[in-house]
């Protein structure tokens, strides 16, 4: 078991007594040994599902159960900030559910620890849920490539393998109120210079220009690095591994310095250093924050809570250097089947449904881009248009400038180096030296 998973298990062991089941439908995931996919006395197969996506997932499950009455789904939702402590506590107790939601940060640890089923053949050779096409061919190829690339960090044995299937094509766009734009005489920016001018005008009007939240504080540097570092990293994707690039490279520094410039200009809410997504949504609803960067699955909160007279629209953020702007997201949410599942066939069939056109054809998915090749995404809703546009130029690789290649690097960057750099406690050279050291200790030293 590698160092990262040991760290996760230690964290879970310390917090396990506090981790009880959160909001769940049906019976929940209470533990009686490893009871995943146990029978419930009705002759049905029971599949346990652990999720941190929320929103429409429970509605999708209701549709699945109606279409598949022989299967009972025990669903448990856990918020993102406690999800992986919950996952690891269940693993320690030998009570992992059949199906779990994971992401690029954690799937490598889970695979290397032998917790997830290899789905490569099922995806690449099997049929989709509707039985009218190859499953893999119905999924956006960029999303599948991102899933495979994520496992590169754990060794060549996992190259070109799929241990999970992407759930939705996550895009990030800027939401704004058309009426506020009109009041301030603003137009949707098509260049970075226009975006900065808008931020200045918003600040001059006494409002907060754009959002930043603690759990996604790496979004802005990653957006800038995709522009400033693209030529180097596209020419040599292994530049950090072979040492031709480091965190001290000028293009990497430039991206972080641009982020600090925006902070120093006062374009972000001060609460962004500690506030979460909900904090940003509330500031927007209260009309203190003019532009909020969100994934589309969080749009429903805004549509349900904004005051009367607010007219939501969205746009894709332009590139800071004028290059085609690739989008954050891609395969950030991934469905996986656990090796401990007693009904892996049924669990895989459930995952097929959750990544099918049948599942995304309902009204609950109107704010979602499913990332399916056999599903035409169109919208007359201006709040969704920016999300559609955001994915047109492709996606920033999940691991690019590798501030998220190990749990240790990502946690240190998000909770220490980045906020203290913005506040002026650390200078740019100290931050980069620390990242170089962490990269050597937690990643390069573990390579085969």
Short mmCIF file of C-alpha atoms in Angstrom, two decimals:
data_model
loop_
_atom_site.label_atom_id
_atom_site.label_comp_id
_atom_site.label_asym_id
_atom_site.label_seq_id
_atom_site.Cartn_x
_atom_site.Cartn_y
_atom_site.Cartn_z
CA UNK A 1 0.00 0.00 0.00
CA UNK A 2 1.51 3.33 -1.00
CA UNK A 3 2.17 6.36 1.18
CA UNK A 4 -0.85 8.32 -0.07
CA UNK A 5 -3.36 5.59 0.75
CA UNK A 6 -1.77 5.09 4.17
CA UNK A 7 -2.23 8.80 4.76
CA UNK A 8 -5.86 8.56 3.74
CA UNK A 9 -6.42 5.56 6.00
CA UNK A 10 -4.80 7.37 8.90
CA UNK A 11 -7.07 10.33 8.33
CA UNK A 12 -10.10 8.06 8.22
CA UNK A 13 -9.11 6.18 11.35
CA UNK A 14 -8.84 9.46 13.25
CA UNK A 15 -12.26 10.62 12.08
CA UNK A 16 -14.13 7.32 11.72
CA UNK A 17 -16.04 7.71 14.95
CA UNK A 18 -17.51 10.96 13.61
CA UNK A 19 -18.35 9.58 10.19
CA UNK A 20 -21.92 8.35 10.11
CA UNK A 21 -24.16 7.92 7.08
CA UNK A 22 -25.34 11.16 5.55
CA UNK A 23 -28.59 11.72 3.70
CA UNK A 24 -29.52 8.49 1.95
CA UNK A 25 -32.45 6.87 0.27
CA UNK A 26 -33.66 3.37 1.08
CA UNK A 27 -31.73 1.57 3.82
CA UNK A 28 -28.42 3.42 3.56
CA UNK A 29 -24.97 1.84 3.89
CA UNK A 30 -25.03 0.68 7.50
CA UNK A 31 -22.36 -1.92 8.18
CA UNK A 32 -22.76 -5.57 9.06
CA UNK A 33 -19.39 -6.71 7.73
CA UNK A 34 -19.13 -6.48 3.95
CA UNK A 35 -22.81 -6.62 3.05
CA UNK A 36 -22.56 -4.90 -0.34
CA UNK A 37 -25.18 -6.12 -2.81
CA UNK A 38 -26.89 -8.32 -0.25
CA UNK A 39 -30.35 -9.68 -0.89
CA UNK A 40 -33.20 -7.92 0.86
CA UNK A 41 -35.57 -10.87 1.08
CA UNK A 42 -37.61 -9.74 -1.93
CA UNK A 43 -35.59 -11.59 -4.51
CA UNK A 44 -34.10 -8.32 -5.74
CA UNK A 45 -30.40 -7.65 -6.09
CA UNK A 46 -29.34 -4.73 -3.91
CA UNK A 47 -26.60 -2.43 -5.14
CA UNK A 48 -25.06 0.06 -2.73
CA UNK A 49 -23.91 3.39 -4.17
CA UNK A 50 -21.74 6.05 -2.51
CA UNK A 51 -21.81 9.45 -4.21
CA UNK A 52 -20.55 13.00 -3.73
CA UNK A 53 -22.13 14.52 -6.85
CA UNK A 54 -25.65 14.82 -5.47
CA UNK A 55 -28.27 16.83 -7.32
CA UNK A 56 -29.89 14.78 -10.03
CA UNK A 57 -28.19 11.47 -9.13
CA UNK A 58 -31.00 10.39 -6.83
CA UNK A 59 -33.56 11.19 -9.52
CA UNK A 60 -31.56 9.15 -12.03
CA UNK A 61 -31.57 6.24 -9.61
CA UNK A 62 -35.36 6.44 -9.32
CA UNK A 63 -35.62 6.15 -13.11
CA UNK A 64 -33.22 3.20 -13.09
CA UNK A 65 -35.23 1.34 -10.45
CA UNK A 66 -38.44 1.83 -12.45
CA UNK A 67 -36.76 0.47 -15.57
CA UNK A 68 -35.07 -2.35 -13.64
CA UNK A 69 -37.51 -3.52 -10.95
CA UNK A 70 -35.32 -6.52 -10.14
CA UNK A 71 -32.66 -4.19 -8.71
CA UNK A 72 -32.82 -2.18 -5.50
CA UNK A 73 -30.39 0.74 -5.12
CA UNK A 74 -29.25 1.80 -1.65
CA UNK A 75 -27.93 5.29 -2.24
CA UNK A 76 -25.85 7.43 0.08
CA UNK A 77 -24.74 10.98 -0.57
CA UNK A 78 -21.79 12.46 1.30
CA UNK A 79 -20.61 16.06 0.70
CA UNK A 80 -17.29 16.44 -1.09
CA UNK A 81 -15.39 17.78 1.92
CA UNK A 82 -16.01 14.58 3.91
CA UNK A 83 -16.52 12.10 1.09
CA UNK A 84 -13.09 10.50 0.97
CA UNK A 85 -12.78 10.22 4.73
CA UNK A 86 -16.07 8.34 4.55
CA UNK A 87 -14.81 6.18 1.68
CA UNK A 88 -11.62 5.30 3.51
CA UNK A 89 -13.43 4.57 6.78
CA UNK A 90 -15.68 2.13 4.89
CA UNK A 91 -12.61 0.53 3.35
CA UNK A 92 -10.96 0.07 6.75
CA UNK A 93 -14.17 -1.57 7.99
CA UNK A 94 -14.38 -3.79 4.87
CA UNK A 95 -17.74 -2.22 4.01
CA UNK A 96 -17.15 -0.57 0.66
CA UNK A 97 -20.31 -0.24 -1.45
CA UNK A 98 -20.64 -1.73 -4.93
CA UNK A 99 -20.42 1.53 -6.87
CA UNK A 100 -18.54 4.68 -5.88
CA UNK A 101 -18.05 8.12 -7.31
CA UNK A 102 -14.36 9.05 -7.47
CA UNK A 103 -12.18 11.60 -9.24
CA UNK A 104 -8.74 12.15 -10.72
CA UNK A 105 -7.19 13.05 -7.37
CA UNK A 106 -8.01 9.77 -5.66
CA UNK A 107 -8.57 7.10 -8.30
CA UNK A 108 -4.85 6.34 -8.61
CA UNK A 109 -4.59 5.47 -4.91
CA UNK A 110 -7.76 3.40 -5.09
CA UNK A 111 -6.57 1.45 -8.13
CA UNK A 112 -3.08 0.86 -6.78
CA UNK A 113 -4.60 -0.46 -3.55
CA UNK A 114 -6.66 -2.98 -5.52
CA UNK A 115 -10.04 -1.50 -4.62
CA UNK A 116 -11.55 -0.97 -8.07
CA UNK A 117 -12.56 -3.24 -10.95
CA UNK A 118 -10.73 -2.96 -14.28
CA UNK A 119 -13.51 -1.83 -16.65
CA UNK A 120 -11.37 -1.62 -19.80
CA UNK A 121 -12.92 -4.59 -21.61
CA UNK A 122 -16.46 -3.69 -20.52
CA UNK A 123 -16.08 -0.18 -21.91
CA UNK A 124 -14.07 -0.92 -25.04
CA UNK A 125 -15.68 -4.23 -26.06
CA UNK A 126 -19.10 -4.25 -24.37
CA UNK A 127 -22.43 -2.75 -25.38
CA UNK A 128 -23.94 0.38 -23.92
CA UNK A 129 -27.03 0.41 -21.73
CA UNK A 130 -29.44 0.65 -24.67
CA UNK A 131 -27.65 -2.28 -26.39
CA UNK A 132 -27.43 -0.34 -29.66
CA UNK A 133 -23.73 0.64 -29.68
CA UNK A 134 -20.32 -0.04 -28.21
CA UNK A 135 -20.27 1.50 -24.73
CA UNK A 136 -16.93 3.27 -25.15
CA UNK A 137 -17.92 4.75 -28.49
CA UNK A 138 -20.85 6.56 -26.87
CA UNK A 139 -18.53 8.43 -24.47
CA UNK A 140 -16.61 11.55 -25.49
CA UNK A 141 -13.11 10.24 -26.39
CA UNK A 142 -11.39 13.15 -24.63
CA UNK A 143 -13.07 12.15 -21.38
CA UNK A 144 -11.89 8.56 -21.73
CA UNK A 145 -8.38 9.74 -22.56
CA UNK A 146 -8.38 11.92 -19.44
CA UNK A 147 -9.43 8.94 -17.32
CA UNK A 148 -6.57 6.86 -18.71
CA UNK A 149 -4.01 9.64 -18.36
CA UNK A 150 -4.88 10.08 -14.70
CA UNK A 151 -3.46 6.62 -13.93
CA UNK A 152 -0.10 7.41 -15.48
CA UNK A 153 1.26 8.53 -12.13
CA UNK A 154 0.97 5.04 -10.62
CA UNK A 155 2.99 3.18 -13.25
CA UNK A 156 3.13 1.76 -16.74
CA UNK A 157 1.15 -1.35 -15.74
CA UNK A 158 -1.96 0.83 -15.70
CA UNK A 159 -1.37 2.59 -19.02
CA UNK A 160 -4.43 2.59 -21.26
CA UNK A 161 -6.59 1.07 -18.54
CA UNK A 162 -10.03 2.23 -17.41
CA UNK A 163 -10.94 1.70 -13.79
CA UNK A 164 -13.80 4.14 -13.97
CA UNK A 165 -16.18 5.77 -16.42
CA UNK A 166 -16.62 9.56 -16.66
CA UNK A 167 -19.95 10.89 -15.42
CA UNK A 168 -20.89 14.00 -17.37
CA UNK A 169 -18.56 16.32 -19.22
CA UNK A 170 -17.86 18.85 -16.54
CA UNK A 171 -17.29 22.34 -17.85
CA UNK A 172 -16.75 25.58 -15.98
CA UNK A 173 -18.23 28.86 -17.18
CA UNK A 174 -18.86 32.34 -15.83
CA UNK A 175 -22.44 33.04 -14.72
CA UNK A 176 -23.65 36.63 -14.68
CA UNK A 177 -26.84 38.67 -14.45
CA UNK A 178 -27.63 40.26 -17.81
CA UNK A 179 -29.41 43.14 -16.11
CA UNK A 180 -26.38 44.03 -13.98
CA UNK A 181 -24.22 43.97 -17.10
CA UNK A 182 -26.70 46.30 -18.76
CA UNK A 183 -26.73 48.67 -15.76
CA UNK A 184 -22.92 48.87 -15.78
CA UNK A 185 -22.65 49.13 -19.57
CA UNK A 186 -20.71 45.86 -19.89
CA UNK A 187 -20.48 43.43 -22.76
CA UNK A 188 -19.55 39.75 -22.62
CA UNK A 189 -15.74 39.71 -22.97
CA UNK A 190 -14.23 38.03 -26.01
CA UNK A 191 -10.63 38.77 -24.95
CA UNK A 192 -8.79 38.72 -21.65
CA UNK A 193 -8.24 42.47 -21.84
CA UNK A 194 -12.01 42.96 -22.05
CA UNK A 195 -12.50 40.63 -19.08
CA UNK A 196 -10.08 42.70 -16.98
CA UNK A 197 -11.80 45.95 -17.99
CA UNK A 198 -15.12 44.47 -16.89
CA UNK A 199 -13.62 43.51 -13.53
CA UNK A 200 -12.35 47.06 -13.03
CA UNK A 201 -15.76 48.53 -13.90
CA UNK A 202 -17.52 46.15 -11.51
CA UNK A 203 -15.13 46.98 -8.69
CA UNK A 204 -15.60 50.71 -9.35
CA UNK A 205 -19.35 50.17 -8.94
CA UNK A 206 -18.77 48.82 -5.43
CA UNK A 207 -19.38 45.16 -6.24
CA UNK A 208 -17.17 42.06 -6.27
CA UNK A 209 -16.06 41.23 -9.82
CA UNK A 210 -15.58 37.46 -9.81
CA UNK A 211 -15.63 34.42 -7.54
CA UNK A 212 -12.89 32.38 -5.92
CA UNK A 213 -13.48 29.60 -3.40
CA UNK A 214 -11.10 27.75 -1.12
CA UNK A 215 -11.77 24.19 -2.33
CA UNK A 216 -11.16 25.24 -5.97
CA UNK A 217 -8.43 27.82 -5.39
CA UNK A 218 -6.25 26.05 -7.94
CA UNK A 219 -8.72 26.81 -10.76
CA UNK A 220 -7.25 30.19 -11.64
CA UNK A 221 -3.58 29.10 -11.74
CA UNK A 222 -4.54 26.05 -13.82
CA UNK A 223 -6.40 28.27 -16.29
CA UNK A 224 -3.36 30.53 -16.61
CA UNK A 225 -0.86 27.66 -16.83
CA UNK A 226 -2.82 26.19 -19.72
CA UNK A 227 -2.09 29.38 -21.63
CA UNK A 228 1.43 30.21 -20.45
CA UNK A 229 2.81 26.62 -20.36
CA UNK A 230 0.93 25.08 -23.27
CA UNK A 231 3.70 25.20 -25.86
CA UNK A 232 6.23 23.59 -23.52
CA UNK A 233 3.94 20.91 -22.11
CA UNK A 234 2.24 20.03 -25.37
CA UNK A 235 5.67 19.61 -26.98
CA UNK A 236 6.86 17.47 -24.05
CA UNK A 237 4.12 16.16 -21.73
CA UNK A 238 6.85 14.57 -19.57
CA UNK A 239 8.73 17.83 -19.07
CA UNK A 240 8.32 17.79 -15.28
CA UNK A 241 9.36 14.16 -15.03
CA UNK A 242 12.51 14.58 -17.11
CA UNK A 243 13.41 17.86 -15.42
CA UNK A 244 13.24 20.09 -18.49
CA UNK A 245 10.52 22.01 -16.63
CA UNK A 246 10.13 22.60 -12.91
CA UNK A 247 7.82 24.68 -10.77
CA UNK A 248 10.52 27.36 -10.95
CA UNK A 249 10.19 27.65 -14.74
CA UNK A 250 9.26 31.17 -15.79
CA UNK A 251 6.00 30.14 -17.47
CA UNK A 252 4.86 28.40 -14.27
CA UNK A 253 5.76 31.40 -12.13
CA UNK A 254 3.93 33.67 -14.59
CA UNK A 255 0.67 31.79 -14.09
CA UNK A 256 0.77 32.07 -10.31
CA UNK A 257 1.85 35.70 -10.49
CA UNK A 258 -1.17 36.48 -12.69
CA UNK A 259 -3.43 34.99 -10.06
CA UNK A 260 -1.86 37.18 -7.37
CA UNK A 261 -2.24 40.21 -9.62
CA UNK A 262 -5.99 39.59 -9.72
CA UNK A 263 -6.06 39.19 -5.93
CA UNK A 264 -4.07 42.39 -5.40
CA UNK A 265 -6.46 44.27 -7.70
CA UNK A 266 -9.30 43.35 -5.36
CA UNK A 267 -11.25 41.42 -7.96
CA UNK A 268 -11.95 38.42 -5.70
CA UNK A 269 -14.04 38.29 -2.50
CA UNK A 270 -11.87 38.37 0.63
CA UNK A 271 -13.90 35.41 1.88
CA UNK A 272 -12.56 33.37 -1.05
CA UNK A 273 -9.58 32.22 1.03
CA UNK A 274 -11.86 30.34 3.41
CA UNK A 275 -15.30 30.38 1.77
CA UNK A 276 -16.75 27.50 -0.18
CA UNK A 277 -18.90 27.22 -3.28
CA UNK A 278 -22.06 27.88 -1.28
CA UNK A 279 -20.54 31.13 0.00
CA UNK A 280 -19.99 32.32 -3.59
CA UNK A 281 -23.50 31.30 -4.63
CA UNK A 282 -24.97 33.25 -1.72
CA UNK A 283 -22.93 36.35 -2.56
CA UNK A 284 -24.23 36.14 -6.12
CA UNK A 285 -27.85 35.68 -5.00
CA UNK A 286 -27.43 38.71 -2.70
CA UNK A 287 -26.16 40.67 -5.76
CA UNK A 288 -22.84 41.48 -4.08
CA UNK A 289 -20.89 39.25 -6.48
CA UNK A 290 -21.41 39.92 -10.19
CA UNK A 291 -19.71 36.93 -11.82
CA UNK A 292 -19.49 33.42 -10.38
CA UNK A 293 -17.55 30.50 -11.86
CA UNK A 294 -19.45 27.24 -11.42
CA UNK A 295 -20.00 23.80 -12.87
CA UNK A 296 -23.45 23.50 -14.48
CA UNK A 297 -24.78 21.02 -11.91
CA UNK A 298 -24.82 23.87 -9.36
CA UNK A 299 -26.95 26.14 -11.53
CA UNK A 300 -30.19 24.92 -10.05
CA UNK A 301 -29.44 26.65 -6.73
CA UNK A 302 -29.09 29.98 -8.52
CA UNK A 303 -32.19 29.56 -10.66
CA UNK A 304 -34.23 28.72 -7.56
CA UNK A 305 -32.89 31.46 -5.29
CA UNK A 306 -32.01 34.57 -7.29
CA UNK A 307 -34.31 37.56 -6.70
CA UNK A 308 -37.02 38.47 -9.16
CA UNK A 309 -35.67 40.40 -12.11
CA UNK A 310 -32.37 38.55 -12.34
CA UNK A 311 -31.71 37.19 -15.83
CA UNK A 312 -28.97 34.55 -15.78
CA UNK A 313 -26.57 34.01 -18.67
CA UNK A 314 -23.11 32.50 -19.01
CA UNK A 315 -19.97 32.77 -21.09
CA UNK A 316 -16.74 30.83 -21.53
CA UNK A 317 -13.69 32.57 -20.07
CA UNK A 318 -11.32 33.88 -22.80
CA UNK A 319 -7.64 32.92 -22.80
CA UNK A 320 -5.20 35.20 -20.98
CA UNK A 321 -2.67 34.94 -23.84
CA UNK A 322 -5.17 34.78 -26.65
CA UNK A 323 -4.76 31.06 -27.28
CA UNK A 324 -7.97 29.04 -27.71
CA UNK A 325 -9.24 28.70 -24.17
CA UNK A 326 -9.47 25.11 -23.03
CA UNK A 327 -11.82 24.37 -20.17
CA UNK A 328 -11.41 23.06 -16.66
CA UNK A 329 -13.30 19.88 -16.00
CA UNK A 330 -13.60 17.00 -18.40
CA UNK A 331 -13.80 13.72 -16.50
CA UNK A 332 -13.69 15.19 -13.01
CA UNK A 333 -16.46 12.86 -11.77
CA UNK A 334 -15.94 9.14 -12.35
CA UNK A 335 -18.13 6.13 -11.60
CA UNK A 336 -16.25 3.03 -10.46
CA UNK A 337 -17.13 -0.49 -9.31
CA UNK A 338 -15.41 -1.94 -6.26
CA UNK A 339 -13.62 -5.28 -6.24
CA UNK A 340 -15.47 -6.22 -3.06
CA UNK A 341 -18.86 -6.05 -4.79
CA UNK A 342 -20.70 -9.38 -4.77
CA UNK A 343 -22.70 -8.38 -7.85
CA UNK A 344 -20.20 -6.76 -10.17
CA UNK A 345 -22.19 -7.53 -13.31
CA UNK A 346 -25.24 -5.72 -11.97
CA UNK A 347 -23.04 -2.89 -10.68
CA UNK A 348 -21.50 -2.42 -14.14
CA UNK A 349 -24.97 -2.42 -15.70
CA UNK A 350 -25.95 0.35 -13.28
CA UNK A 351 -22.88 2.40 -14.31
CA UNK A 352 -23.83 1.87 -17.95
CA UNK A 353 -27.22 3.41 -17.21
CA UNK A 354 -25.69 6.36 -15.35
CA UNK A 355 -23.64 7.14 -18.47
CA UNK A 356 -26.42 6.60 -21.01
CA UNK A 357 -28.66 8.78 -23.18
CA UNK A 358 -31.64 7.21 -21.41
CA UNK A 359 -30.49 8.60 -18.08
CA UNK A 360 -29.81 12.08 -19.45
CA UNK A 361 -33.01 12.47 -21.46
CA UNK A 362 -35.06 13.51 -18.41
CA UNK A 363 -35.82 17.09 -17.37
CA UNK A 364 -33.59 16.85 -14.28
CA UNK A 365 -30.55 16.84 -16.61
CA UNK A 366 -31.35 20.13 -18.36
CA UNK A 367 -28.32 21.84 -16.80
CA UNK A 368 -25.92 18.98 -17.55
CA UNK A 369 -23.58 18.20 -20.44
CA UNK A 370 -23.51 14.37 -20.40
CA UNK A 371 -20.39 14.07 -22.55
CA UNK A 372 -22.01 11.47 -24.80
CA UNK A 373 -21.42 11.13 -28.52
CA UNK A 374 -24.96 9.81 -29.10
CA UNK A 375 -26.65 12.71 -27.31
CA UNK A 376 -27.09 16.10 -28.97
CA UNK A 377 -26.66 18.91 -26.49
CA UNK A 378 -28.60 22.01 -27.41
CA UNK A 379 -30.03 24.74 -25.25
CA UNK A 380 -32.19 27.82 -25.63
CA UNK A 381 -31.32 28.58 -22.01
CA UNK A 382 -28.73 31.37 -21.91
CA UNK A 383 -27.48 30.14 -18.55
CA UNK A 384 -26.30 26.94 -20.28
CA UNK A 385 -24.84 28.41 -23.47
CA UNK A 386 -21.50 29.30 -21.90
CA UNK A 387 -21.05 25.72 -20.72
CA UNK A 388 -21.66 24.40 -24.21
CA UNK A 389 -19.15 26.91 -25.62
CA UNK A 390 -16.59 26.15 -22.88
CA UNK A 391 -16.04 22.59 -24.04
CA UNK A 392 -15.57 23.38 -27.74
CA UNK A 393 -11.78 23.85 -27.52
CA UNK A 394 -11.20 20.76 -25.40
CA UNK A 395 -10.08 20.43 -21.80
CA UNK A 396 -7.09 21.32 -19.69
CA UNK A 397 -5.50 17.97 -18.77
CA UNK A 398 -6.37 16.90 -15.23
CA UNK A 399 -2.66 16.74 -14.44
CA UNK A 400 -0.74 19.43 -16.35
CA UNK A 401 1.42 21.61 -14.14
CA UNK A 402 1.37 18.87 -11.49
CA UNK A 403 0.10 20.65 -8.39
CA UNK A 404 -2.46 17.84 -8.06
CA UNK A 405 -0.38 14.79 -8.96
CA UNK A 406 -0.23 13.59 -5.35
CA UNK A 407 -2.49 14.21 -2.38
CA UNK A 408 0.37 15.78 -0.44
CA UNK A 409 1.18 18.33 -3.15
CA UNK A 410 -2.44 19.28 -3.72
CA UNK A 411 -3.31 19.68 -0.04
CA UNK A 412 -0.19 21.74 0.68
CA UNK A 413 -0.76 23.93 -2.36
CA UNK A 414 -4.42 24.61 -1.60
CA UNK A 415 -4.25 25.03 2.17
CA UNK A 416 -0.82 26.59 2.73
CA UNK A 417 1.28 27.73 -0.21
CA UNK A 418 -1.41 29.35 -2.35
CA UNK A 419 -3.29 31.35 0.33
CA UNK A 420 -0.07 32.49 2.02
CA UNK A 421 1.33 33.57 -1.32
CA UNK A 422 -1.77 35.66 -2.02
CA UNK A 423 -1.51 37.25 1.42
CA UNK A 424 2.17 38.06 0.90
CA UNK A 425 3.44 35.76 3.65
CA UNK A 426 5.39 33.66 1.15
CA UNK A 427 7.17 34.93 -1.95
CA UNK A 428 7.00 33.22 -5.33
CA UNK A 429 10.43 31.59 -5.04
CA UNK A 430 9.60 30.02 -1.69
CA UNK A 431 6.35 28.60 -3.05
CA UNK A 432 8.05 27.12 -6.08
CA UNK A 433 10.91 25.66 -4.03
CA UNK A 434 8.40 23.94 -1.77
CA UNK A 435 6.49 22.53 -4.74
CA UNK A 436 9.72 21.26 -6.33
CA UNK A 437 10.64 19.53 -3.08
CA UNK A 438 7.21 17.95 -2.66
CA UNK A 439 7.21 16.78 -6.27
CA UNK A 440 10.56 15.07 -5.76
CA UNK A 441 9.62 13.49 -2.41
CA UNK A 442 6.06 12.38 -3.10
CA UNK A 443 6.12 11.63 -6.83
CA UNK A 444 9.48 11.30 -8.55
CA UNK A 445 10.95 9.16 -5.77
CA UNK A 446 8.06 6.69 -6.16
CA UNK A 447 8.33 6.22 -9.92
CA UNK A 448 9.24 2.74 -11.13
#
